[in-house]
Amino acid sequence: MIPNTNYSQLKESYLFFNIAQKTKAWQDQHSGQRLLRMGIGDVSLPLSPAVISALHGAVEDQAKAGSFHGYMPECGAPFLREAIAAHYQTKGVDIDSEEVFVSSGASDELGDILDLFQRGQTVAIMEPAYPAYVDANLMAGNRILKVEASQEQGFLPLPEEGLEADLIYICSPNNPTGAAYDREQLRKWVDFANQKDAVILFDAAYEAFIEDPEVPHSIFEIEGAKTCAIEICSLSKTAGFTGTRCGYTIIPRELTRGGMNLRQMWIRNRTTKTNGVSYIIQKGAAAVFTPEGQAQIQENLRIYKENAKTLMRALDTTGIWYTGGKNAPYIWMRCPAGMDSWAFFDLLLDRAQIVGTPGEGFGACGRDFFRFSTFSSPQDTAEAAQRLAHLL
Ligand code: PLP
């Protein structure tokens, strides 16, 4: 037996471990002092009433012979696939329900989708990046081509002369930088992928935070995307499903490579490798797409967006460079006074009792930057903003 030796390529991720260790050490020495946690990428508000009511209803369905559901269709329940397709139509994107695949979340799909492609592909990953992109591709034995983003391009790199890649991960709005591509910029990536026969894996996990009308919610708003892109989305941040688990993937009928149809291949994959997402969860997810559900999730999103504004106002008083916050629940700021991100982490913890996330954890080019998340309570965010402005 030979194990998958690609696993030996994986680097230990010390990021959240180090943060936890440092935070605990500080707390042991300063018992009784309250820390403001502005680092977490998890939501803090509960599921909306429409979702809770649908979940309860679905549990009751499972209690009675007449409404009980056993195995669900592997690619997703028609009622949810149709609700998602109808939601795309409201954004002006023509997707039909059979191009929608219900999943247990975006993380699962970002790695599993690699089953569609031959091993040993060259995969372009823009850094700083959500760490799962790199690790899933290392496990799959792919070759990673890091496309480094910088402050000069607003952390929105564009395809450059000489770039050769089979797969391209794009996350917009981005985690960790919060930067989001506008239509014109995304069109450059779509044209590039079509020209090179590459496939874009578009991570739209934060689309619900977009405020700017120039920023597309879906890559399929861009002409030509249906022949070069797969969109992976999640209800985690949109509707507070981080612990409930549901997402969806869009593979257009038009997407073919080497004479093979990727949507057909994914149907074959799903019918082999899953037995679908639970009926109860899919009922809860479908409630997100009702008018009532949409209004309620907007209320939660509004609170996170207000948090972002509170932090941005504080940063604006300091003159420090930052991006994000406008279309995403993350703010990515340049560390002050030439500090690196771990030095700033220590300073912030020690002098302002704020825990954030050092940019270096998302790739070497994040060394001088720092991520704040806006998922905390408005009270903690306001307090953190005040302390931050004072410190800086
Ligand atoms: N993609 C990005 C960019 C994320 O930041 C996250 C979670 O933080 C995910 C995907 C994972 O989402 P899910 O909870 O659906 O697995």
mmCIF file of C-alpha atoms and ligand atoms in Angstrom:
data_model
loop_
_atom_site.group_PDB
_atom_site.id
_atom_site.type_symbol
_atom_site.label_atom_id
_atom_site.label_comp_id
_atom_site.label_asym_id
_atom_site.label_seq_id
_atom_site.Cartn_x
_atom_site.Cartn_y
_atom_site.Cartn_z
ATOM 1 C CA MET A 1 0.000 0.000 0.000
ATOM 2 C CA ILE A 2 1.341 3.419 -0.918
ATOM 3 C CA PRO A 3 -0.335 6.356 0.833
ATOM 4 C CA ASN A 4 -1.012 9.610 -0.962
ATOM 5 C CA THR A 5 2.482 11.025 -0.645
ATOM 6 C CA ASN A 6 1.203 14.434 -1.709
ATOM 7 C CA TYR A 7 0.212 14.879 1.932
ATOM 8 C CA SER A 8 3.893 15.265 2.787
ATOM 9 C CA GLN A 9 3.834 18.515 0.774
ATOM 10 C CA LEU A 10 1.362 20.076 3.197
ATOM 11 C CA LYS A 11 2.733 22.611 5.624
ATOM 12 C CA GLU A 12 1.301 22.676 9.114
ATOM 13 C CA SER A 13 -0.979 25.662 9.417
ATOM 14 C CA TYR A 14 0.122 27.338 12.589
ATOM 15 C CA LEU A 15 -2.017 30.403 12.066
ATOM 16 C CA PHE A 16 -5.060 29.739 14.248
ATOM 17 C CA PHE A 17 -3.041 27.530 16.622
ATOM 18 C CA ASN A 18 -0.544 30.340 17.209
ATOM 19 C CA ILE A 19 -3.329 32.872 17.655
ATOM 20 C CA ALA A 20 -5.030 30.628 20.222
ATOM 21 C CA GLN A 21 -1.736 29.989 22.068
ATOM 22 C CA LYS A 22 -0.769 33.646 22.227
ATOM 23 C CA THR A 23 -4.261 34.671 23.281
ATOM 24 C CA LYS A 24 -4.386 32.062 26.025
ATOM 25 C CA ALA A 25 -0.950 33.051 27.347
ATOM 26 C CA TRP A 26 -2.074 36.674 27.492
ATOM 27 C CA GLN A 27 -5.304 35.776 29.279
ATOM 28 C CA ASP A 28 -3.445 33.649 31.842
ATOM 29 C CA GLN A 29 -1.388 36.712 32.726
ATOM 30 C CA HIS A 30 -4.279 39.176 32.682
ATOM 31 C CA SER A 31 -7.174 37.356 34.293
ATOM 32 C CA GLY A 32 -10.414 39.312 34.364
ATOM 33 C CA GLN A 33 -9.576 41.544 31.370
ATOM 34 C CA ARG A 34 -11.969 41.268 28.467
ATOM 35 C CA LEU A 35 -10.652 40.555 24.979
ATOM 36 C CA LEU A 36 -12.379 41.796 21.840
ATOM 37 C CA ARG A 37 -12.273 39.076 19.210
ATOM 38 C CA MET A 38 -12.133 40.662 15.786
ATOM 39 C CA GLY A 39 -10.394 37.755 14.065
ATOM 40 C CA ILE A 40 -13.053 35.138 13.651
ATOM 41 C CA GLY A 41 -14.480 34.294 10.233
ATOM 42 C CA ASP A 42 -17.596 32.758 11.765
ATOM 43 C CA VAL A 43 -20.976 34.383 12.057
ATOM 44 C CA SER A 44 -22.376 35.374 15.452
ATOM 45 C CA LEU A 45 -26.080 35.976 14.715
ATOM 46 C CA PRO A 46 -28.556 33.067 14.803
ATOM 47 C CA LEU A 47 -30.499 31.609 11.871
ATOM 48 C CA SER A 48 -33.458 33.702 10.773
ATOM 49 C CA PRO A 49 -37.021 32.840 11.941
ATOM 50 C CA ALA A 50 -38.102 31.717 8.440
ATOM 51 C CA VAL A 51 -35.258 29.172 8.355
ATOM 52 C CA ILE A 52 -35.939 27.952 11.891
ATOM 53 C CA SER A 53 -39.617 27.493 11.130
ATOM 54 C CA ALA A 54 -38.807 25.540 7.923
ATOM 55 C CA LEU A 55 -36.344 23.336 9.830
ATOM 56 C CA HIS A 56 -38.988 22.575 12.487
ATOM 57 C CA GLY A 57 -41.555 21.821 9.783
ATOM 58 C CA ALA A 58 -39.143 19.442 8.069
ATOM 59 C CA VAL A 59 -38.451 17.604 11.341
ATOM 60 C CA GLU A 60 -42.212 17.117 11.714
ATOM 61 C CA ASP A 61 -42.385 15.824 8.113
ATOM 62 C CA GLN A 62 -39.829 13.186 9.013
ATOM 63 C CA ALA A 63 -42.036 12.048 11.922
ATOM 64 C CA LYS A 64 -44.965 10.980 9.736
ATOM 65 C CA ALA A 65 -45.168 8.179 7.186
ATOM 66 C CA GLY A 66 -47.020 10.384 4.667
ATOM 67 C CA SER A 67 -44.390 13.136 4.564
ATOM 68 C CA PHE A 68 -41.265 11.180 5.483
ATOM 69 C CA HIS A 69 -38.256 11.488 3.130
ATOM 70 C CA GLY A 70 -35.522 8.892 2.773
ATOM 71 C CA TYR A 71 -32.550 9.392 0.472
ATOM 72 C CA MET A 72 -32.595 12.728 -1.272
ATOM 73 C CA PRO A 73 -31.602 13.177 -4.939
ATOM 74 C CA GLU A 74 -27.797 13.273 -5.047
ATOM 75 C CA CYS A 75 -27.567 16.594 -6.898
ATOM 76 C CA GLY A 76 -30.100 18.297 -4.643
ATOM 77 C CA ALA A 77 -33.852 18.409 -4.014
ATOM 78 C CA PRO A 78 -35.713 19.915 -6.993
ATOM 79 C CA PHE A 79 -37.450 22.436 -4.677
ATOM 80 C CA LEU A 80 -34.088 23.858 -3.570
ATOM 81 C CA ARG A 81 -32.415 23.688 -6.988
ATOM 82 C CA GLU A 82 -35.379 25.577 -8.424
ATOM 83 C CA ALA A 83 -35.333 28.173 -5.633
ATOM 84 C CA ILE A 84 -31.623 28.817 -6.225
ATOM 85 C CA ALA A 85 -32.050 29.046 -10.012
ATOM 86 C CA ALA A 86 -34.943 31.489 -9.511
ATOM 87 C CA HIS A 87 -32.722 33.545 -7.197
ATOM 88 C CA TYR A 88 -30.083 33.792 -9.965
ATOM 89 C CA GLN A 89 -32.795 34.941 -12.363
ATOM 90 C CA THR A 90 -33.513 37.875 -10.017
ATOM 91 C CA LYS A 91 -29.866 38.905 -10.457
ATOM 92 C CA GLY A 92 -30.294 38.745 -14.213
ATOM 93 C CA VAL A 93 -28.368 35.481 -14.537
ATOM 94 C CA ASP A 94 -29.982 32.817 -16.659
ATOM 95 C CA ILE A 95 -29.233 29.549 -14.870
ATOM 96 C CA ASP A 96 -31.601 26.595 -14.863
ATOM 97 C CA SER A 97 -32.191 24.319 -11.905
ATOM 98 C CA GLU A 98 -30.295 21.404 -13.451
ATOM 99 C CA GLU A 99 -27.151 23.515 -13.535
ATOM 100 C CA VAL A 100 -27.432 23.905 -9.733
ATOM 101 C CA PHE A 101 -25.899 21.283 -7.428
ATOM 102 C CA VAL A 102 -26.747 21.429 -3.725
ATOM 103 C CA SER A 103 -23.775 20.809 -1.434
ATOM 104 C CA SER A 104 -22.891 20.644 2.244
ATOM 105 C CA GLY A 105 -20.920 23.854 1.914
ATOM 106 C CA ALA A 106 -18.283 25.571 -0.154
ATOM 107 C CA SER A 107 -15.260 24.018 1.581
ATOM 108 C CA ASP A 108 -16.344 20.533 0.578
ATOM 109 C CA GLU A 109 -16.862 21.584 -3.025
ATOM 110 C CA LEU A 110 -13.648 23.597 -3.408
ATOM 111 C CA GLY A 111 -11.669 20.391 -2.947
ATOM 112 C CA ASP A 112 -14.112 17.767 -4.278
ATOM 113 C CA ILE A 113 -14.550 19.580 -7.590
ATOM 114 C CA LEU A 114 -10.931 18.702 -8.427
ATOM 115 C CA ASP A 115 -12.266 15.216 -9.264
ATOM 116 C CA LEU A 116 -13.324 16.728 -12.587
ATOM 117 C CA PHE A 117 -9.751 17.428 -13.616
ATOM 118 C CA GLN A 118 -6.723 15.310 -14.357
ATOM 119 C CA ARG A 119 -4.097 15.281 -11.593
ATOM 120 C CA GLY A 120 -0.913 17.274 -12.051
ATOM 121 C CA GLN A 121 -2.694 20.374 -13.382
ATOM 122 C CA THR A 122 -1.256 23.844 -12.949
ATOM 123 C CA VAL A 123 -3.496 25.782 -10.602
ATOM 124 C CA ALA A 124 -3.257 29.556 -10.246
ATOM 125 C CA ILE A 125 -4.022 30.709 -6.712
ATOM 126 C CA MET A 126 -4.002 34.377 -5.838
ATOM 127 C CA GLU A 127 -2.317 35.073 -2.554
ATOM 128 C CA PRO A 128 -3.186 36.095 0.106
ATOM 129 C CA ALA A 129 -5.684 33.245 -0.156
ATOM 130 C CA TYR A 130 -8.242 31.227 1.738
ATOM 131 C CA PRO A 131 -5.926 28.413 2.920
ATOM 132 C CA ALA A 132 -8.118 25.524 1.654
ATOM 133 C CA TYR A 133 -7.290 26.292 -2.006
ATOM 134 C CA VAL A 134 -3.617 25.532 -1.550
ATOM 135 C CA ASP A 135 -4.053 22.490 0.669
ATOM 136 C CA ALA A 136 -6.786 20.816 -1.421
ATOM 137 C CA ASN A 137 -4.619 21.157 -4.524
ATOM 138 C CA LEU A 138 -1.512 19.865 -2.817
ATOM 139 C CA MET A 139 -3.470 16.803 -1.653
ATOM 140 C CA ALA A 140 -4.676 16.297 -5.227
ATOM 141 C CA GLY A 141 -1.112 16.399 -6.549
ATOM 142 C CA ASN A 142 -1.561 19.593 -8.535
ATOM 143 C CA ARG A 143 1.144 22.159 -9.237
ATOM 144 C CA ILE A 144 0.448 25.470 -7.548
ATOM 145 C CA LEU A 145 1.270 28.713 -9.224
ATOM 146 C CA LYS A 146 1.063 31.557 -6.742
ATOM 147 C CA VAL A 147 -0.173 34.831 -8.177
ATOM 148 C CA GLU A 148 0.876 37.383 -5.599
ATOM 149 C CA ALA A 149 -1.466 40.273 -4.969
ATOM 150 C CA SER A 150 -0.192 43.627 -3.765
ATOM 151 C CA GLN A 151 -1.328 46.910 -2.268
ATOM 152 C CA GLU A 152 -0.484 48.653 -5.574
ATOM 153 C CA GLN A 153 -3.196 46.686 -7.434
ATOM 154 C CA GLY A 154 -5.634 46.982 -4.509
ATOM 155 C CA PHE A 155 -5.131 43.229 -3.942
ATOM 156 C CA LEU A 156 -6.967 42.492 -7.196
ATOM 157 C CA PRO A 157 -4.427 40.925 -9.526
ATOM 158 C CA LEU A 158 -5.256 40.633 -13.236
ATOM 159 C CA PRO A 159 -4.024 38.054 -15.749
ATOM 160 C CA GLU A 160 -0.528 38.891 -16.875
ATOM 161 C CA GLU A 161 1.434 38.084 -19.980
ATOM 162 C CA GLY A 162 3.016 34.656 -19.616
ATOM 163 C CA LEU A 163 0.561 33.295 -17.055
ATOM 164 C CA GLU A 164 -0.180 29.668 -17.915
ATOM 165 C CA ALA A 165 -2.694 27.797 -15.772
ATOM 166 C CA ASP A 166 -5.260 25.030 -16.213
ATOM 167 C CA LEU A 167 -7.351 26.070 -13.228
ATOM 168 C CA ILE A 168 -7.745 29.505 -11.679
ATOM 169 C CA TYR A 169 -9.243 30.128 -8.256
ATOM 170 C CA ILE A 170 -10.942 33.503 -7.917
ATOM 171 C CA CYS A 171 -12.522 34.586 -4.655
ATOM 172 C CA SER A 172 -14.510 37.804 -4.970
ATOM 173 C CA PRO A 173 -15.351 39.430 -2.598
ATOM 174 C CA ASN A 174 -12.169 38.086 -1.171
ATOM 175 C CA ASN A 175 -11.238 36.405 2.060
ATOM 176 C CA PRO A 176 -8.942 37.661 3.587
ATOM 177 C CA THR A 177 -8.595 41.028 1.800
ATOM 178 C CA GLY A 178 -12.264 41.986 1.374
ATOM 179 C CA ALA A 179 -11.353 43.353 -2.091
ATOM 180 C CA ALA A 180 -13.877 42.662 -4.876
ATOM 181 C CA TYR A 181 -13.467 42.626 -8.659
ATOM 182 C CA ASP A 182 -15.674 44.917 -10.727
ATOM 183 C CA ARG A 183 -17.254 43.781 -14.010
ATOM 184 C CA GLU A 184 -14.437 45.025 -16.186
ATOM 185 C CA GLN A 185 -11.755 43.280 -14.112
ATOM 186 C CA LEU A 186 -13.655 39.989 -13.988
ATOM 187 C CA ARG A 187 -14.201 40.155 -17.723
ATOM 188 C CA LYS A 188 -10.399 40.166 -18.152
ATOM 189 C CA TRP A 189 -10.184 36.878 -16.219
ATOM 190 C CA VAL A 190 -13.091 35.351 -18.165
ATOM 191 C CA ASP A 191 -11.558 36.324 -21.517
ATOM 192 C CA PHE A 192 -8.198 34.992 -20.382
ATOM 193 C CA ALA A 193 -9.671 31.634 -19.276
ATOM 194 C CA ASN A 194 -11.595 31.202 -22.532
ATOM 195 C CA GLN A 195 -8.530 32.064 -24.555
ATOM 196 C CA LYS A 196 -6.284 29.625 -22.641
ATOM 197 C CA ASP A 197 -8.882 26.860 -22.281
ATOM 198 C CA ALA A 198 -8.532 27.182 -18.513
ATOM 199 C CA VAL A 199 -11.366 26.770 -16.001
ATOM 200 C CA ILE A 200 -12.134 29.361 -13.321
ATOM 201 C CA LEU A 201 -13.306 28.105 -9.932
ATOM 202 C CA PHE A 202 -15.189 31.142 -8.697
ATOM 203 C CA ASP A 203 -15.731 31.272 -4.943
ATOM 204 C CA ALA A 204 -18.755 33.493 -4.299
ATOM 205 C CA ALA A 205 -19.063 32.774 -0.562
ATOM 206 C CA TYR A 206 -19.291 36.505 0.241
ATOM 207 C CA GLU A 207 -21.515 37.700 -2.616
ATOM 208 C CA ALA A 208 -24.323 38.657 -0.219
ATOM 209 C CA PHE A 209 -22.139 41.420 1.235
ATOM 210 C CA ILE A 210 -21.757 43.282 -2.055
ATOM 211 C CA GLU A 211 -23.053 46.859 -1.991
ATOM 212 C CA ASP A 212 -21.359 48.331 -5.052
ATOM 213 C CA PRO A 213 -23.514 47.874 -8.201
ATOM 214 C CA GLU A 214 -20.323 47.612 -10.294
ATOM 215 C CA VAL A 215 -19.318 44.420 -8.452
ATOM 216 C CA PRO A 216 -20.919 41.251 -9.871
ATOM 217 C CA HIS A 217 -22.563 38.808 -7.447
ATOM 218 C CA SER A 218 -21.969 35.938 -9.839
ATOM 219 C CA ILE A 219 -19.283 35.303 -12.433
ATOM 220 C CA PHE A 220 -22.117 34.376 -14.786
ATOM 221 C CA GLU A 221 -23.010 38.064 -14.978
ATOM 222 C CA ILE A 222 -19.973 38.276 -17.261
ATOM 223 C CA GLU A 223 -20.420 37.371 -20.905
ATOM 224 C CA GLY A 224 -18.484 34.253 -21.820
ATOM 225 C CA ALA A 225 -18.308 32.877 -18.263
ATOM 226 C CA LYS A 226 -20.548 29.918 -19.034
ATOM 227 C CA THR A 227 -17.859 28.398 -21.210
ATOM 228 C CA CYS A 228 -15.072 28.732 -18.644
ATOM 229 C CA ALA A 229 -16.360 28.903 -15.051
ATOM 230 C CA ILE A 230 -17.778 26.947 -12.167
ATOM 231 C CA GLU A 231 -19.280 28.955 -9.311
ATOM 232 C CA ILE A 232 -19.114 27.682 -5.753
ATOM 233 C CA CYS A 233 -21.296 29.394 -3.183
ATOM 234 C CA SER A 234 -22.405 28.874 0.372
ATOM 235 C CA LEU A 235 -25.175 29.873 2.755
ATOM 236 C CA SER A 236 -22.634 30.013 5.604
ATOM 237 C CA LYS A 237 -22.039 33.747 5.627
ATOM 238 C CA THR A 238 -25.130 34.702 3.594
ATOM 239 C CA ALA A 239 -27.605 33.153 6.003
ATOM 240 C CA GLY A 240 -25.658 32.019 9.074
ATOM 241 C CA PHE A 241 -25.349 28.368 7.961
ATOM 242 C CA THR A 242 -21.764 27.811 9.169
ATOM 243 C CA GLY A 243 -22.959 25.171 11.639
ATOM 244 C CA THR A 244 -26.028 24.074 9.671
ATOM 245 C CA ARG A 245 -24.123 23.371 6.428
ATOM 246 C CA CYS A 246 -25.524 24.020 2.991
ATOM 247 C CA GLY A 247 -24.110 25.478 -0.200
ATOM 248 C CA TYR A 248 -24.444 25.163 -3.947
ATOM 249 C CA THR A 249 -22.340 24.870 -7.058
ATOM 250 C CA ILE A 250 -23.267 26.065 -10.532
ATOM 251 C CA ILE A 251 -21.917 24.213 -13.560
ATOM 252 C CA PRO A 252 -23.327 25.535 -16.838
ATOM 253 C CA ARG A 253 -24.394 23.137 -19.573
ATOM 254 C CA GLU A 254 -22.011 24.890 -21.986
ATOM 255 C CA LEU A 255 -18.880 24.047 -19.972
ATOM 256 C CA THR A 256 -16.854 21.450 -21.831
ATOM 257 C CA ARG A 257 -13.166 20.613 -21.975
ATOM 258 C CA GLY A 258 -11.441 18.043 -24.172
ATOM 259 C CA GLY A 259 -14.826 17.067 -25.621
ATOM 260 C CA MET A 260 -16.223 16.212 -22.182
ATOM 261 C CA ASN A 261 -19.137 17.974 -20.502
ATOM 262 C CA LEU A 262 -18.214 19.028 -16.967
ATOM 263 C CA ARG A 263 -21.821 19.230 -15.725
ATOM 264 C CA GLN A 264 -22.516 15.681 -16.899
ATOM 265 C CA MET A 265 -19.305 14.527 -15.264
ATOM 266 C CA TRP A 266 -20.311 16.192 -11.978
ATOM 267 C CA ILE A 267 -23.708 14.431 -12.064
ATOM 268 C CA ARG A 268 -21.807 11.157 -12.461
ATOM 269 C CA ASN A 269 -19.494 12.142 -9.606
ATOM 270 C CA ARG A 270 -22.280 13.158 -7.215
ATOM 271 C CA THR A 271 -24.404 10.085 -7.921
ATOM 272 C CA THR A 272 -21.364 7.981 -7.039
ATOM 273 C CA LYS A 273 -19.862 9.874 -4.127
ATOM 274 C CA THR A 274 -22.815 11.342 -2.196
ATOM 275 C CA ASN A 275 -26.336 10.515 -1.186
ATOM 276 C CA GLY A 276 -27.343 14.140 -1.079
ATOM 277 C CA VAL A 277 -27.792 16.758 1.619
ATOM 278 C CA SER A 278 -30.376 15.991 4.317
ATOM 279 C CA TYR A 279 -34.014 16.799 3.595
ATOM 280 C CA ILE A 280 -34.276 18.877 6.777
ATOM 281 C CA ILE A 281 -31.299 21.076 5.895
ATOM 282 C CA GLN A 282 -32.482 21.563 2.317
ATOM 283 C CA LYS A 283 -35.900 22.679 3.592
ATOM 284 C CA GLY A 284 -34.175 25.191 5.868
ATOM 285 C CA ALA A 285 -32.010 26.370 2.956
ATOM 286 C CA ALA A 286 -35.024 26.806 0.664
ATOM 287 C CA ALA A 287 -36.547 29.179 3.244
ATOM 288 C CA VAL A 288 -33.571 31.520 2.688
ATOM 289 C CA PHE A 289 -34.814 32.122 -0.874
ATOM 290 C CA THR A 290 -38.401 33.044 0.085
ATOM 291 C CA PRO A 291 -39.270 36.770 0.232
ATOM 292 C CA GLU A 292 -39.535 36.484 4.025
ATOM 293 C CA GLY A 293 -36.188 34.675 4.282
ATOM 294 C CA GLN A 294 -34.470 37.214 2.024
ATOM 295 C CA ALA A 295 -35.754 40.132 4.111
ATOM 296 C CA GLN A 296 -34.600 38.462 7.335
ATOM 297 C CA ILE A 297 -31.093 37.615 6.133
ATOM 298 C CA GLN A 298 -30.704 41.204 4.935
ATOM 299 C CA GLU A 299 -31.399 42.339 8.484
ATOM 300 C CA ASN A 300 -28.503 40.199 9.807
ATOM 301 C CA LEU A 301 -26.220 41.240 6.951
ATOM 302 C CA ARG A 302 -27.021 44.872 7.711
ATOM 303 C CA ILE A 303 -25.639 44.428 11.242
ATOM 304 C CA TYR A 304 -22.351 42.996 9.943
ATOM 305 C CA LYS A 305 -22.145 45.756 7.332
ATOM 306 C CA GLU A 306 -22.690 48.394 10.031
ATOM 307 C CA ASN A 307 -19.829 46.793 11.979
ATOM 308 C CA ALA A 308 -17.634 47.206 8.908
ATOM 309 C CA LYS A 309 -18.556 50.880 8.684
ATOM 310 C CA THR A 310 -17.752 51.398 12.362
ATOM 311 C CA LEU A 311 -14.279 49.936 11.881
ATOM 312 C CA MET A 312 -13.695 51.816 8.642
ATOM 313 C CA ARG A 313 -14.624 55.138 10.250
ATOM 314 C CA ALA A 314 -12.035 54.476 12.965
ATOM 315 C CA LEU A 315 -9.360 53.557 10.419
ATOM 316 C CA ASP A 316 -10.180 56.627 8.327
ATOM 317 C CA THR A 317 -9.167 58.822 11.250
ATOM 318 C CA THR A 318 -5.709 57.225 11.317
ATOM 319 C CA GLY A 319 -4.777 57.635 7.641
ATOM 320 C CA ILE A 320 -3.672 54.005 7.521
ATOM 321 C CA TRP A 321 -4.166 52.186 4.208
ATOM 322 C CA TYR A 322 -6.825 49.482 4.107
ATOM 323 C CA THR A 323 -9.103 47.745 1.660
ATOM 324 C CA GLY A 324 -12.298 45.689 1.992
ATOM 325 C CA GLY A 325 -15.187 46.394 4.333
ATOM 326 C CA LYS A 326 -17.393 47.830 1.562
ATOM 327 C CA ASN A 327 -18.418 44.600 -0.168
ATOM 328 C CA ALA A 328 -17.142 42.041 2.319
ATOM 329 C CA PRO A 329 -17.090 41.236 6.024
ATOM 330 C CA TYR A 330 -13.301 41.656 6.154
ATOM 331 C CA ILE A 331 -11.018 44.660 6.406
ATOM 332 C CA TRP A 332 -7.413 44.252 5.346
ATOM 333 C CA MET A 333 -5.131 46.971 6.667
ATOM 334 C CA ARG A 334 -1.464 47.752 6.320
ATOM 335 C CA CYS A 335 0.313 47.291 9.640
ATOM 336 C CA PRO A 336 1.492 50.599 11.088
ATOM 337 C CA ALA A 337 5.055 51.840 11.436
ATOM 338 C CA GLY A 338 6.608 49.135 9.258
ATOM 339 C CA MET A 339 5.600 46.368 11.666
ATOM 340 C CA ASP A 340 5.033 42.866 10.366
ATOM 341 C CA SER A 341 1.676 41.217 10.984
ATOM 342 C CA TRP A 342 2.756 39.125 13.988
ATOM 343 C CA ALA A 343 4.398 42.119 15.669
ATOM 344 C CA PHE A 344 1.162 44.064 15.166
ATOM 345 C CA PHE A 345 -0.856 41.125 16.497
ATOM 346 C CA ASP A 346 1.192 41.222 19.724
ATOM 347 C CA LEU A 347 0.909 44.989 20.023
ATOM 348 C CA LEU A 348 -2.841 44.962 19.479
ATOM 349 C CA LEU A 349 -3.341 42.214 22.023
ATOM 350 C CA ASP A 350 -1.128 43.791 24.618
ATOM 351 C CA ARG A 351 -2.116 47.431 24.270
ATOM 352 C CA ALA A 352 -5.746 47.266 23.081
ATOM 353 C CA GLN A 353 -6.867 43.741 24.054
ATOM 354 C CA ILE A 354 -8.015 43.098 20.503
ATOM 355 C CA VAL A 355 -7.463 39.782 18.712
ATOM 356 C CA GLY A 356 -7.208 39.975 14.914
ATOM 357 C CA THR A 357 -5.643 37.784 12.228
ATOM 358 C CA PRO A 358 -2.075 38.303 10.983
ATOM 359 C CA GLY A 359 -1.972 38.565 7.196
ATOM 360 C CA GLU A 360 1.043 36.292 6.933
ATOM 361 C CA GLY A 361 -1.263 33.363 7.713
ATOM 362 C CA PHE A 362 -2.794 33.736 4.232
ATOM 363 C CA GLY A 363 0.498 33.704 2.341
ATOM 364 C CA ALA A 364 3.895 35.383 2.524
ATOM 365 C CA CYS A 365 2.678 38.485 0.678
ATOM 366 C CA GLY A 366 0.312 39.163 3.586
ATOM 367 C CA ARG A 367 3.282 39.682 5.926
ATOM 368 C CA ASP A 368 2.734 43.426 6.358
ATOM 369 C CA PHE A 369 -1.067 43.296 6.560
ATOM 370 C CA PHE A 370 -3.708 42.436 9.091
ATOM 371 C CA ARG A 371 -7.297 41.144 8.805
ATOM 372 C CA PHE A 372 -10.240 42.278 10.890
ATOM 373 C CA SER A 373 -13.543 40.472 10.597
ATOM 374 C CA THR A 374 -16.853 42.234 11.116
ATOM 375 C CA PHE A 375 -18.791 39.282 12.539
ATOM 376 C CA SER A 376 -18.553 40.347 16.190
ATOM 377 C CA SER A 377 -21.346 42.080 18.079
ATOM 378 C CA PRO A 378 -21.911 45.792 17.330
ATOM 379 C CA GLN A 379 -20.935 46.583 20.950
ATOM 380 C CA ASP A 380 -17.588 44.775 20.728
ATOM 381 C CA THR A 381 -16.931 46.226 17.290
ATOM 382 C CA ALA A 382 -17.583 49.790 18.492
ATOM 383 C CA GLU A 383 -15.303 49.249 21.482
ATOM 384 C CA ALA A 384 -12.595 47.709 19.276
ATOM 385 C CA ALA A 385 -12.852 50.596 16.796
ATOM 386 C CA GLN A 386 -12.360 53.121 19.571
ATOM 387 C CA ARG A 387 -9.366 51.290 21.044
ATOM 388 C CA LEU A 388 -7.847 50.802 17.590
ATOM 389 C CA ALA A 389 -8.117 54.489 16.668
ATOM 390 C CA HIS A 390 -6.619 55.422 20.027
ATOM 391 C CA LEU A 391 -3.711 52.995 19.648
ATOM 392 C CA LEU A 392 -2.929 53.926 16.061
HETATM 393 N N1 PLP B 1 -14.718 30.121 0.781
HETATM 394 C C1 PLP B 1 -14.247 31.143 1.481
HETATM 395 C C2 PLP B 1 -13.513 32.223 0.788
HETATM 396 C C3 PLP B 1 -14.420 31.194 2.875
HETATM 397 O O1 PLP B 1 -13.927 32.228 3.567
HETATM 398 C C4 PLP B 1 -15.106 30.149 3.511
HETATM 399 C C5 PLP B 1 -15.294 30.122 4.961
HETATM 400 O O2 PLP B 1 -14.817 30.916 5.718
HETATM 401 C C6 PLP B 1 -15.574 29.106 2.731
HETATM 402 C C7 PLP B 1 -15.371 29.118 1.374
HETATM 403 C C8 PLP B 1 -16.223 27.922 3.370
HETATM 404 O O3 PLP B 1 -17.563 28.007 3.411
HETATM 405 P P1 PLP B 1 -18.446 26.815 3.963
HETATM 406 O O4 PLP B 1 -18.790 27.146 5.372
HETATM 407 O O5 PLP B 1 -19.628 26.792 3.063
HETATM 408 O O6 PLP B 1 -17.676 25.546 3.866
#
